[in-house]
Amino acid sequence: MIYRFGQFEFDMSKIELRLAGVRRAIEPQVFALLALLLENRERLVTRDAIIERVWDGRIVSDAAVSSRIKSARQALGDDGTAQRFIRTIHGKGFRFVGEVAIVSGTPSVSEATDREPETGARPEQASQPSIAVLPFQLIGDAGRYAPIAEALPHELIAELSRLRWLFVTARGSSFRLRAPHDDVREVGRLLGVHYCLNGTVEVTDRRLVITVELADTRDGSIVWAERFSGAIDDVHLLRAEIRTRILSALEIQIPFHEAHLARLSVTEDLDAWSAYHLGLQHMYRFNRSDNAAASRLFQQAVTQDPLFARAHAGLSFVHFQTAFLGQAADLDAEIALARRYAERGLELDALDPFVNFTMGRTFWLEGDLEGGLAWLERATSISPNYAQGLYARAWTETLAGRGAAGRAHVDQAMRLSPLDPLYYGMLGTRAFTHMVLGEDIEAARWAERAAHSPGAHVLIAMIAAAAHALAGNEARAAAWSTNVRERNPALTRVDFFRSFPFKTASARVSAALERLGF
């Protein structure tokens, strides 16, 4: 079905909004909101109805609803004053008031000719990533443990809904597909999602075996798969462990896959979400050129969608990185930009853990560890399995002198996300937990691992140099000092403490770096 109003066409089958025949970028939630208003154009639509349709009934703020209404109006060239298409009925809800004509969704000959052929066609450019979690399939007779096949997917749906960047199909829809589906592309067509998570449950010889598989419904490819097993007597602990490991894996695997798809497109053709995911790949590399590339991609995302909270948070991250590594003449200006973009992200979505994470890290740059910790605690409260939030929280706690608490949180982060792009930072934080407690040999061991890890930037090598000096291993300390000077000969211990504002152990670490000539 296609709705026509003014110069616009709203195509339900293609999930497109077109202005004078030209497709306009639109977020999935905004599309769902417009669909609801158009379908009910003869009547008032309440805020509760919008929340039920757009957020699957999850608890959201009035500000979130207002934000999507504003985005819908912007997509239509409307605003809160003119209200040509969407009218606010104060205290009650909203109505679509434009004149609407309904036409057939059958494509014209020219449209059909312009389409890419089905065979070998590239998946259409993604907007916000979306997923359906299906009931798991039972293998054999699971006896009284059979309910796990539905209980675990149900728990995953609830937890995945905390991930603000991922649209999750409600249980009421995804659980209607109970029979095994050989073609996940059909699941994508039926539920309108980019990803499908399914699995199997088997109980044998007093062991519970669960396999899970993440597939891209656009082309049927397998993105990630894993097998979990454990003693059936520990079923509740095992279920919790499997749930957290799956959630952490999806936090990594889906953005990586989205970035891979984005690389197949011309940069100028990327939509906001694709530009954002590709920007993440550059952002985590912690060097000047990739950070600049990340900045351009995040800027492209916010230009296309000014209300994209995570893209603003990405811009905060790149300016944080520039200041953290001392890669600008005016560091105060970089700190101010990191704070400003994080604040804008919070204005748009205060419940996004990544946005709170970036806000917390801006306080590091001012040496305000307690100020940063409040935001990082908020990030991990919103999403308890958010590995990068736990790592950043551990880093802050440790430098503030709470090494034991920091160690517990960084160990949890490493257990949750062993393939994390910031894993080297987690290892470096583990080294810091030993440093502040005077456990120098252990600190050197963890710092060595951190500095050898993929992606480790020059400050990680400086941690290794200081740790080995404290542990009395002058040869390794000298080797890592040479590595630091080869990569950035201008670095001094002043730079080190600007990036790592120790509240305890600073005198010991400073003396060690001074002995090494920094």
Short mmCIF file of C-alpha atoms in Angstrom, two decimals:
data_model
loop_
_atom_site.label_atom_id
_atom_site.label_comp_id
_atom_site.label_asym_id
_atom_site.label_seq_id
_atom_site.Cartn_x
_atom_site.Cartn_y
_atom_site.Cartn_z
CA MET A 1 0.00 0.00 0.00
CA ILE A 2 1.19 3.50 -0.88
CA TYR A 3 -0.15 6.65 0.82
CA ARG A 4 0.12 9.89 -1.19
CA PHE A 5 -0.11 13.33 0.43
CA GLY A 6 1.24 16.57 -0.99
CA GLN A 7 4.37 15.68 -2.97
CA PHE A 8 5.08 12.70 -0.70
CA GLU A 9 4.63 8.96 -1.19
CA PHE A 10 4.75 6.66 1.85
CA ASP A 11 5.42 3.13 0.55
CA MET A 12 4.58 0.46 3.15
CA SER A 13 5.92 -2.47 1.09
CA LYS A 14 9.28 -0.89 0.30
CA ILE A 15 9.50 0.86 3.71
CA GLU A 16 10.25 4.13 1.94
CA LEU A 17 9.28 7.78 2.18
CA ARG A 18 9.67 9.56 -1.18
CA LEU A 19 9.49 13.26 -2.02
CA ALA A 20 8.73 13.88 -5.69
CA GLY A 21 9.88 10.33 -6.39
CA VAL A 22 13.20 10.66 -4.52
CA ARG A 23 13.76 8.43 -1.49
CA ARG A 24 14.33 10.27 1.82
CA ALA A 25 16.38 8.78 4.64
CA ILE A 26 14.19 8.00 7.64
CA GLU A 27 14.76 6.10 10.89
CA PRO A 28 12.78 2.85 11.42
CA GLN A 29 11.06 4.29 14.52
CA VAL A 30 10.04 7.41 12.62
CA PHE A 31 8.73 5.25 9.77
CA ALA A 32 6.71 3.18 12.26
CA LEU A 33 5.31 6.37 13.80
CA LEU A 34 4.25 7.77 10.42
CA ALA A 35 2.69 4.43 9.48
CA LEU A 36 0.65 4.47 12.70
CA LEU A 37 -0.55 8.05 12.11
CA LEU A 38 -1.45 7.37 8.47
CA GLU A 39 -3.29 4.14 9.28
CA ASN A 40 -5.33 6.02 11.91
CA ARG A 41 -5.66 9.33 10.08
CA GLU A 42 -9.37 9.53 10.85
CA ARG A 43 -8.84 9.43 14.59
CA LEU A 44 -6.61 10.64 17.43
CA VAL A 45 -3.49 8.59 18.23
CA THR A 46 -2.51 8.70 21.91
CA ARG A 47 1.01 8.72 23.28
CA ASP A 48 0.35 5.28 24.77
CA ALA A 49 -0.57 3.93 21.33
CA ILE A 50 2.63 5.40 19.90
CA ILE A 51 4.73 3.81 22.64
CA GLU A 52 3.03 0.44 22.08
CA ARG A 53 3.68 0.56 18.31
CA VAL A 54 7.08 2.24 18.12
CA TRP A 55 8.73 0.92 21.29
CA ASP A 56 6.77 -2.35 21.72
CA GLY A 57 5.31 -1.04 24.97
CA ARG A 58 8.67 -0.45 26.68
CA ILE A 59 8.83 2.40 29.17
CA VAL A 60 10.09 5.58 27.47
CA SER A 61 9.96 9.25 28.37
CA ASP A 62 7.62 11.87 26.93
CA ALA A 63 10.75 13.51 25.55
CA ALA A 64 11.48 10.41 23.46
CA VAL A 65 7.98 10.52 21.94
CA SER A 66 8.31 14.26 21.27
CA SER A 67 11.69 13.67 19.65
CA ARG A 68 10.25 11.13 17.18
CA ILE A 69 7.29 13.43 16.41
CA LYS A 70 9.77 16.22 15.69
CA SER A 71 11.80 13.89 13.42
CA ALA A 72 8.64 12.85 11.56
CA ARG A 73 7.70 16.49 11.00
CA GLN A 74 11.22 17.31 9.79
CA ALA A 75 11.06 14.40 7.32
CA LEU A 76 7.86 15.92 5.90
CA GLY A 77 9.11 19.52 5.91
CA ASP A 78 6.64 20.26 8.68
CA ASP A 79 7.13 21.82 12.11
CA GLY A 80 5.31 22.33 15.39
CA THR A 81 4.03 25.73 14.30
CA ALA A 82 2.67 24.97 10.83
CA GLN A 83 1.44 21.43 11.63
CA ARG A 84 0.48 20.88 7.97
CA PHE A 85 0.56 17.09 8.33
CA ILE A 86 0.91 16.18 12.01
CA ARG A 87 -1.28 18.07 14.44
CA THR A 88 -0.76 18.03 18.22
CA ILE A 89 -3.94 17.65 20.27
CA HIS A 90 -2.63 19.03 23.56
CA GLY A 91 -2.89 16.66 26.47
CA LYS A 92 -4.37 13.92 24.30
CA GLY A 93 -2.14 12.90 21.39
CA PHE A 94 -1.63 13.47 17.66
CA ARG A 95 -3.48 13.26 14.34
CA PHE A 96 -2.40 13.10 10.70
CA VAL A 97 -4.38 15.93 9.08
CA GLY A 98 -2.99 16.05 5.52
CA GLU A 99 -5.19 14.93 2.63
CA VAL A 100 -4.27 11.32 1.84
CA ALA A 101 -4.88 9.18 -1.24
CA ILE A 102 -4.26 5.43 -1.23
CA VAL A 103 -2.87 3.82 -4.37
CA SER A 104 -1.77 0.33 -5.37
CA GLY A 105 1.68 -0.80 -4.31
CA THR A 106 2.34 -2.42 -7.72
CA PRO A 107 5.57 -0.98 -9.16
CA SER A 108 5.54 0.81 -12.47
CA VAL A 109 7.48 -0.59 -15.45
CA SER A 110 10.24 1.99 -14.97
CA GLU A 111 10.53 1.18 -11.26
CA ALA A 112 10.75 -2.54 -11.93
CA THR A 113 13.40 -1.99 -14.61
CA ASP A 114 15.50 0.16 -12.29
CA ARG A 115 15.67 -2.52 -9.60
CA GLU A 116 18.74 -4.69 -9.16
CA PRO A 117 18.23 -8.33 -10.19
CA GLU A 118 17.37 -10.71 -7.37
CA THR A 119 20.27 -13.08 -8.04
CA GLY A 120 23.49 -11.82 -6.55
CA ALA A 121 21.93 -8.52 -5.55
CA ARG A 122 23.75 -6.63 -2.84
CA PRO A 123 21.72 -6.35 0.41
CA GLU A 124 19.88 -3.06 0.51
CA GLN A 125 21.57 -0.37 2.55
CA ALA A 126 20.74 -0.80 6.22
CA SER A 127 19.15 1.78 8.46
CA GLN A 128 19.00 1.05 12.19
CA PRO A 129 20.02 -2.59 12.75
CA SER A 130 17.05 -4.76 13.69
CA ILE A 131 16.77 -8.30 15.04
CA ALA A 132 14.23 -11.01 15.79
CA VAL A 133 14.95 -13.67 18.41
CA LEU A 134 13.04 -16.85 17.61
CA PRO A 135 12.08 -19.61 20.06
CA PHE A 136 14.89 -22.15 20.23
CA GLN A 137 14.27 -25.65 18.87
CA LEU A 138 14.32 -28.69 21.16
CA ILE A 139 16.46 -31.64 20.13
CA GLY A 140 15.23 -34.90 21.61
CA ASP A 141 13.39 -35.06 24.91
CA ALA A 142 14.51 -32.27 27.25
CA GLY A 143 12.02 -33.34 29.92
CA ARG A 144 11.39 -30.72 32.59
CA TYR A 145 14.09 -28.50 31.05
CA ALA A 146 12.10 -28.01 27.84
CA PRO A 147 10.85 -24.51 28.87
CA ILE A 148 14.42 -23.19 28.46
CA ALA A 149 13.82 -23.20 24.69
CA GLU A 150 11.41 -20.31 25.19
CA ALA A 151 12.64 -18.85 28.46
CA LEU A 152 16.15 -18.06 27.21
CA PRO A 153 15.03 -16.28 23.99
CA HIS A 154 12.45 -14.35 26.03
CA GLU A 155 15.19 -13.17 28.41
CA LEU A 156 17.38 -12.24 25.45
CA ILE A 157 14.61 -10.11 23.94
CA ALA A 158 14.23 -8.24 27.23
CA GLU A 159 17.98 -7.66 27.58
CA LEU A 160 18.53 -6.75 23.91
CA SER A 161 15.85 -4.08 24.28
CA ARG A 162 18.32 -2.23 26.53
CA LEU A 163 20.63 -1.75 23.54
CA ARG A 164 19.44 1.58 22.22
CA TRP A 165 21.13 1.13 18.83
CA LEU A 166 19.30 -2.14 18.08
CA PHE A 167 15.62 -2.43 17.12
CA VAL A 168 14.23 -5.65 18.65
CA THR A 169 11.04 -7.31 17.42
CA ALA A 170 8.60 -7.94 20.24
CA ARG A 171 8.12 -11.47 21.57
CA GLY A 172 4.49 -11.50 20.42
CA SER A 173 5.65 -11.29 16.80
CA SER A 174 8.84 -13.35 16.76
CA PHE A 175 7.41 -16.22 18.83
CA ARG A 176 4.72 -16.80 16.20
CA LEU A 177 7.46 -18.36 14.05
CA ARG A 178 7.88 -21.60 15.97
CA ALA A 179 8.58 -24.12 13.24
CA PRO A 180 12.18 -24.51 11.99
CA HIS A 181 12.90 -22.03 9.20
CA ASP A 182 15.40 -23.24 6.64
CA ASP A 183 15.51 -19.84 4.93
CA VAL A 184 16.14 -16.96 7.32
CA ARG A 185 15.46 -14.57 4.45
CA GLU A 186 11.80 -15.47 4.82
CA VAL A 187 12.00 -14.56 8.53
CA GLY A 188 13.42 -11.19 7.54
CA ARG A 189 10.60 -10.65 5.03
CA LEU A 190 7.87 -11.61 7.48
CA LEU A 191 9.18 -9.63 10.45
CA GLY A 192 10.96 -6.81 8.62
CA VAL A 193 14.34 -7.33 10.36
CA HIS A 194 17.95 -7.46 9.23
CA TYR A 195 19.09 -10.17 11.67
CA CYS A 196 17.68 -13.36 13.09
CA LEU A 197 18.96 -15.13 16.21
CA ASN A 198 17.88 -18.74 16.61
CA GLY A 199 19.23 -21.80 18.38
CA THR A 200 18.76 -25.32 19.67
CA VAL A 201 18.48 -26.84 23.14
CA GLU A 202 19.54 -30.41 23.92
CA VAL A 203 19.80 -32.27 27.21
CA THR A 204 22.00 -35.36 27.15
CA ASP A 205 23.97 -37.25 29.81
CA ARG A 206 23.06 -34.69 32.46
CA ARG A 207 24.49 -31.90 30.31
CA LEU A 208 22.74 -28.96 28.75
CA VAL A 209 23.94 -28.05 25.24
CA ILE A 210 22.76 -24.82 23.60
CA THR A 211 23.82 -23.66 20.15
CA VAL A 212 23.03 -20.19 18.81
CA GLU A 213 23.32 -18.72 15.34
CA LEU A 214 23.10 -15.12 14.17
CA ALA A 215 22.12 -14.78 10.51
CA ASP A 216 21.78 -11.83 8.15
CA THR A 217 18.25 -12.11 6.75
CA ARG A 218 19.13 -9.95 3.74
CA ASP A 219 21.32 -12.61 2.13
CA GLY A 220 21.01 -15.63 4.45
CA SER A 221 24.66 -15.55 5.54
CA ILE A 222 25.83 -16.66 9.00
CA VAL A 223 27.36 -13.75 10.92
CA TRP A 224 28.23 -15.56 14.16
CA ALA A 225 27.60 -18.91 15.84
CA GLU A 226 28.55 -20.44 19.19
CA ARG A 227 28.01 -23.58 21.24
CA PHE A 228 27.57 -23.56 25.01
CA SER A 229 27.44 -26.54 27.34
CA GLY A 230 27.50 -27.29 31.05
CA ALA A 231 26.19 -29.54 33.78
CA ILE A 232 22.42 -29.60 33.94
CA ASP A 233 22.62 -29.26 37.74
CA ASP A 234 23.98 -25.73 37.19
CA VAL A 235 21.20 -24.82 34.78
CA HIS A 236 20.39 -21.41 36.29
CA LEU A 237 24.00 -20.25 36.46
CA LEU A 238 24.61 -21.62 32.97
CA ARG A 239 21.55 -19.82 31.60
CA ALA A 240 22.72 -16.51 33.04
CA GLU A 241 26.23 -17.02 31.66
CA ILE A 242 24.94 -17.91 28.20
CA ARG A 243 22.66 -14.88 28.18
CA THR A 244 25.44 -12.42 29.06
CA ARG A 245 27.88 -13.97 26.57
CA ILE A 246 25.36 -13.83 23.73
CA LEU A 247 24.53 -10.19 24.51
CA SER A 248 28.18 -9.21 24.59
CA ALA A 249 28.88 -11.05 21.34
CA LEU A 250 26.04 -9.26 19.55
CA GLU A 251 27.37 -5.88 20.78
CA ILE A 252 30.53 -6.65 18.77
CA GLN A 253 29.39 -8.84 15.89
CA ILE A 254 26.46 -6.79 14.55
CA PRO A 255 28.33 -3.43 14.37
CA PHE A 256 31.31 -5.19 12.73
CA HIS A 257 29.02 -6.78 10.15
CA GLU A 258 27.19 -3.49 9.51
CA ALA A 259 30.56 -1.80 8.94
CA HIS A 260 31.53 -4.56 6.49
CA LEU A 261 28.32 -3.95 4.51
CA ALA A 262 28.92 -0.20 4.59
CA ARG A 263 32.35 -0.67 2.99
CA LEU A 264 30.61 -2.14 -0.06
CA SER A 265 28.94 1.22 -0.73
CA VAL A 266 30.22 4.51 -2.02
CA THR A 267 30.81 6.69 1.05
CA GLU A 268 28.51 9.43 -0.22
CA ASP A 269 25.65 6.91 -0.53
CA LEU A 270 25.79 5.75 3.09
CA ASP A 271 22.75 6.35 5.26
CA ALA A 272 23.21 7.69 8.80
CA TRP A 273 23.42 4.30 10.52
CA SER A 274 25.87 2.87 7.96
CA ALA A 275 28.11 5.93 8.24
CA TYR A 276 27.99 5.60 12.03
CA HIS A 277 29.00 1.91 12.04
CA LEU A 278 31.81 2.50 9.58
CA GLY A 279 32.96 5.39 11.76
CA LEU A 280 33.19 3.04 14.74
CA GLN A 281 35.69 0.86 12.88
CA HIS A 282 38.00 3.83 12.37
CA MET A 283 37.40 5.28 15.85
CA TYR A 284 38.81 2.29 17.74
CA ARG A 285 42.18 2.36 15.94
CA PHE A 286 43.49 5.32 17.97
CA ASN A 287 45.63 7.05 15.34
CA ARG A 288 45.35 10.43 13.64
CA SER A 289 44.22 9.31 10.18
CA ASP A 290 41.58 6.86 11.37
CA ASN A 291 40.30 9.32 13.96
CA ALA A 292 39.91 11.93 11.22
CA ALA A 293 38.05 9.39 9.07
CA ALA A 294 35.77 8.53 12.00
CA SER A 295 35.06 12.22 12.55
CA ARG A 296 34.03 12.68 8.90
CA LEU A 297 31.71 9.66 9.00
CA PHE A 298 30.06 10.67 12.28
CA GLN A 299 29.60 14.19 10.91
CA GLN A 300 27.99 12.69 7.81
CA ALA A 301 25.63 10.73 10.08
CA VAL A 302 24.52 13.77 12.10
CA THR A 303 24.12 15.85 8.94
CA GLN A 304 21.72 13.24 7.57
CA ASP A 305 20.02 12.75 10.92
CA PRO A 306 20.56 15.63 13.39
CA LEU A 307 18.67 13.68 16.08
CA PHE A 308 21.01 10.65 15.95
CA ALA A 309 22.25 10.53 19.56
CA ARG A 310 24.91 7.88 19.03
CA ALA A 311 26.50 9.76 16.14
CA HIS A 312 26.87 12.83 18.40
CA ALA A 313 28.44 10.53 21.00
CA GLY A 314 30.82 9.26 18.32
CA LEU A 315 31.92 12.84 17.64
CA SER A 316 32.48 13.24 21.39
CA PHE A 317 34.66 10.11 21.32
CA VAL A 318 36.90 11.35 18.47
CA HIS A 319 37.50 14.70 20.17
CA PHE A 320 38.16 12.87 23.45
CA GLN A 321 40.69 10.71 21.62
CA THR A 322 42.47 13.73 20.14
CA ALA A 323 42.80 15.30 23.60
CA PHE A 324 43.66 12.01 25.33
CA LEU A 325 46.56 11.35 22.94
CA GLY A 326 47.63 15.02 22.89
CA GLN A 327 47.20 15.29 19.12
CA ALA A 328 46.12 18.94 18.95
CA ALA A 329 47.69 22.27 19.78
CA ASP A 330 44.58 23.48 21.61
CA LEU A 331 43.64 20.62 23.93
CA ASP A 332 41.13 22.74 25.86
CA ALA A 333 39.17 23.25 22.66
CA GLU A 334 39.11 19.49 22.02
CA ILE A 335 37.91 18.84 25.56
CA ALA A 336 35.16 21.41 25.13
CA LEU A 337 34.03 19.77 21.88
CA ALA A 338 34.05 16.31 23.47
CA ARG A 339 31.83 17.63 26.27
CA ARG A 340 29.52 19.54 23.93
CA TYR A 341 28.82 16.56 21.64
CA ALA A 342 28.27 14.27 24.63
CA GLU A 343 25.80 16.77 26.10
CA ARG A 344 23.95 16.93 22.78
CA GLY A 345 23.76 13.14 22.72
CA LEU A 346 22.26 13.18 26.21
CA GLU A 347 19.69 15.76 25.17
CA LEU A 348 18.58 13.39 22.41
CA ASP A 349 18.71 10.10 24.31
CA ALA A 350 19.63 10.20 28.00
CA LEU A 351 19.16 6.43 28.36
CA ASP A 352 21.71 5.34 25.78
CA PRO A 353 24.67 3.69 27.60
CA PHE A 354 27.19 4.69 24.91
CA VAL A 355 26.13 8.33 25.19
CA ASN A 356 26.57 8.21 28.99
CA PHE A 357 29.92 6.46 28.49
CA THR A 358 31.23 9.28 26.29
CA MET A 359 30.00 11.89 28.75
CA GLY A 360 31.81 10.16 31.62
CA ARG A 361 35.09 10.01 29.73
CA THR A 362 35.11 13.77 29.08
CA PHE A 363 35.67 14.27 32.82
CA TRP A 364 38.87 12.20 32.65
CA LEU A 365 40.40 14.93 30.51
CA GLU A 366 39.91 17.42 33.35
CA GLY A 367 41.19 15.02 36.01
CA ASP A 368 37.72 14.85 37.56
CA LEU A 369 37.49 11.11 38.20
CA GLU A 370 34.52 11.30 40.56
CA GLY A 371 32.55 13.40 38.08
CA GLY A 372 33.25 10.86 35.34
CA LEU A 373 32.45 7.90 37.56
CA ALA A 374 28.88 9.09 38.14
CA TRP A 375 28.17 8.96 34.39
CA LEU A 376 29.93 5.62 33.93
CA GLU A 377 27.95 4.10 36.80
CA ARG A 378 24.82 5.36 35.06
CA ALA A 379 25.91 3.73 31.78
CA THR A 380 26.40 0.35 33.43
CA SER A 381 23.17 0.73 35.40
CA ILE A 382 21.27 1.21 32.14
CA SER A 383 23.03 -1.76 30.54
CA PRO A 384 24.66 -4.07 33.13
CA ASN A 385 26.39 -6.16 30.44
CA TYR A 386 27.93 -3.15 28.65
CA ALA A 387 31.57 -4.28 28.59
CA GLN A 388 33.13 -0.97 27.51
CA GLY A 389 31.17 0.84 30.21
CA LEU A 390 32.45 -1.62 32.83
CA TYR A 391 36.01 -1.17 31.54
CA ALA A 392 35.79 2.63 31.68
CA ARG A 393 34.29 2.43 35.15
CA ALA A 394 37.14 0.14 36.26
CA TRP A 395 39.73 2.54 34.80
CA THR A 396 38.20 5.44 36.74
CA GLU A 397 37.86 3.53 40.01
CA THR A 398 41.45 2.31 39.79
CA LEU A 399 43.02 5.72 39.12
CA ALA A 400 40.93 7.09 41.98
CA GLY A 401 42.66 4.58 44.27
CA ARG A 402 39.95 1.88 44.41
CA GLY A 403 41.99 -0.89 42.83
CA ALA A 404 39.95 -3.81 44.20
CA ALA A 405 36.66 -2.48 42.80
CA GLY A 406 38.37 -1.63 39.52
CA ARG A 407 39.78 -5.14 39.23
CA ALA A 408 36.36 -6.74 39.71
CA HIS A 409 34.83 -4.57 37.01
CA VAL A 410 37.64 -4.91 34.47
CA ASP A 411 37.69 -8.70 34.92
CA GLN A 412 33.95 -8.72 34.26
CA ALA A 413 34.46 -6.60 31.13
CA MET A 414 37.16 -8.94 29.77
CA ARG A 415 35.00 -11.98 30.48
CA LEU A 416 32.03 -10.39 28.70
CA SER A 417 33.91 -9.14 25.64
CA PRO A 418 37.15 -11.06 24.89
CA LEU A 419 37.17 -9.75 21.28
CA ASP A 420 36.48 -6.13 22.21
CA PRO A 421 38.33 -3.51 20.11
CA LEU A 422 39.33 -1.86 23.40
CA TYR A 423 40.57 -5.10 24.98
CA TYR A 424 44.11 -3.74 25.14
CA GLY A 425 42.76 -0.93 27.35
CA MET A 426 41.13 -3.50 29.62
CA LEU A 427 44.47 -5.29 30.01
CA GLY A 428 46.17 -1.96 30.72
CA THR A 429 43.56 -1.20 33.37
CA ARG A 430 44.22 -4.60 34.95
CA ALA A 431 47.89 -3.58 35.13
CA PHE A 432 46.88 -0.32 36.83
CA THR A 433 44.90 -2.24 39.49
CA HIS A 434 48.13 -3.96 40.51
CA MET A 435 50.17 -0.77 40.26
CA VAL A 436 48.03 1.15 42.73
CA LEU A 437 48.18 -1.78 45.18
CA GLY A 438 51.99 -2.08 44.93
CA GLU A 439 51.87 -5.46 43.13
CA ASP A 440 54.55 -4.48 40.64
CA ILE A 441 55.47 -7.87 39.18
CA GLU A 442 51.83 -8.62 38.38
CA ALA A 443 51.42 -5.08 37.00
CA ALA A 444 54.33 -5.65 34.62
CA ARG A 445 52.89 -8.97 33.44
CA TRP A 446 49.51 -7.45 32.57
CA ALA A 447 51.06 -4.32 31.03
CA GLU A 448 53.22 -6.50 28.78
CA ARG A 449 50.10 -8.28 27.52
CA ALA A 450 48.33 -4.95 26.98
CA ALA A 451 51.18 -3.43 24.98
CA HIS A 452 51.41 -6.52 22.74
CA SER A 453 47.66 -6.57 22.05
CA PRO A 454 46.22 -5.55 18.66
CA GLY A 455 45.44 -1.85 18.44
CA ALA A 456 47.40 -0.80 21.53
CA HIS A 457 48.35 2.87 21.21
CA VAL A 458 51.57 4.50 22.35
CA LEU A 459 50.35 5.32 25.87
CA ILE A 460 49.82 1.59 26.48
CA ALA A 461 53.51 1.07 25.67
CA MET A 462 54.31 3.80 28.19
CA ILE A 463 52.33 1.89 30.83
CA ALA A 464 54.46 -1.18 30.07
CA ALA A 465 57.67 0.85 30.43
CA ALA A 466 56.60 2.25 33.81
CA ALA A 467 55.35 -1.13 35.09
CA HIS A 468 58.59 -2.93 34.23
CA ALA A 469 60.62 -0.13 35.81
CA LEU A 470 58.63 -0.49 39.03
CA ALA A 471 59.10 -4.27 38.92
CA GLY A 472 62.89 -3.86 38.54
CA ASN A 473 63.08 -5.30 35.00
CA GLU A 474 65.26 -2.60 33.49
CA ALA A 475 65.77 -4.40 30.17
CA ARG A 476 62.05 -4.62 29.39
CA ALA A 477 61.51 -1.08 30.69
CA ALA A 478 64.20 0.20 28.34
CA ALA A 479 62.77 -1.77 25.40
CA TRP A 480 59.31 -0.30 25.86
CA SER A 481 60.78 3.19 26.39
CA THR A 482 62.49 2.86 23.00
CA ASN A 483 59.19 1.76 21.47
CA VAL A 484 57.46 4.86 22.88
CA ARG A 485 60.12 7.24 21.56
CA GLU A 486 60.02 5.66 18.09
CA ARG A 487 56.29 6.22 17.92
CA ASN A 488 56.14 9.65 19.57
CA PRO A 489 59.47 11.20 20.61
CA ALA A 490 57.74 14.19 22.18
CA LEU A 491 55.88 12.25 24.90
CA THR A 492 56.79 13.09 28.51
CA ARG A 493 55.52 12.02 31.90
CA VAL A 494 53.45 15.23 31.94
CA ASP A 495 51.52 13.87 28.97
CA PHE A 496 51.18 10.51 30.72
CA PHE A 497 49.60 12.00 33.85
CA ARG A 498 47.35 14.29 31.83
CA SER A 499 45.88 11.15 30.24
CA PHE A 500 46.10 9.01 33.40
CA PRO A 501 45.32 11.29 36.37
CA PHE A 502 46.36 8.98 39.23
CA LYS A 503 45.08 10.01 42.66
CA THR A 504 47.34 7.43 44.35
CA ALA A 505 50.66 5.87 43.31
CA SER A 506 51.45 8.88 41.13
CA ALA A 507 54.74 9.60 42.95
CA ARG A 508 56.00 6.02 42.39
CA VAL A 509 54.96 5.98 38.73
CA SER A 510 56.38 9.46 38.13
CA ALA A 511 59.74 8.46 39.62
CA ALA A 512 59.86 5.36 37.41
CA LEU A 513 59.15 7.38 34.26
CA GLU A 514 61.71 9.99 35.26
CA ARG A 515 64.37 7.28 35.59
CA LEU A 516 63.50 6.24 32.03
CA GLY A 517 64.04 9.78 30.76
CA PHE A 518 60.42 10.83 30.26
#
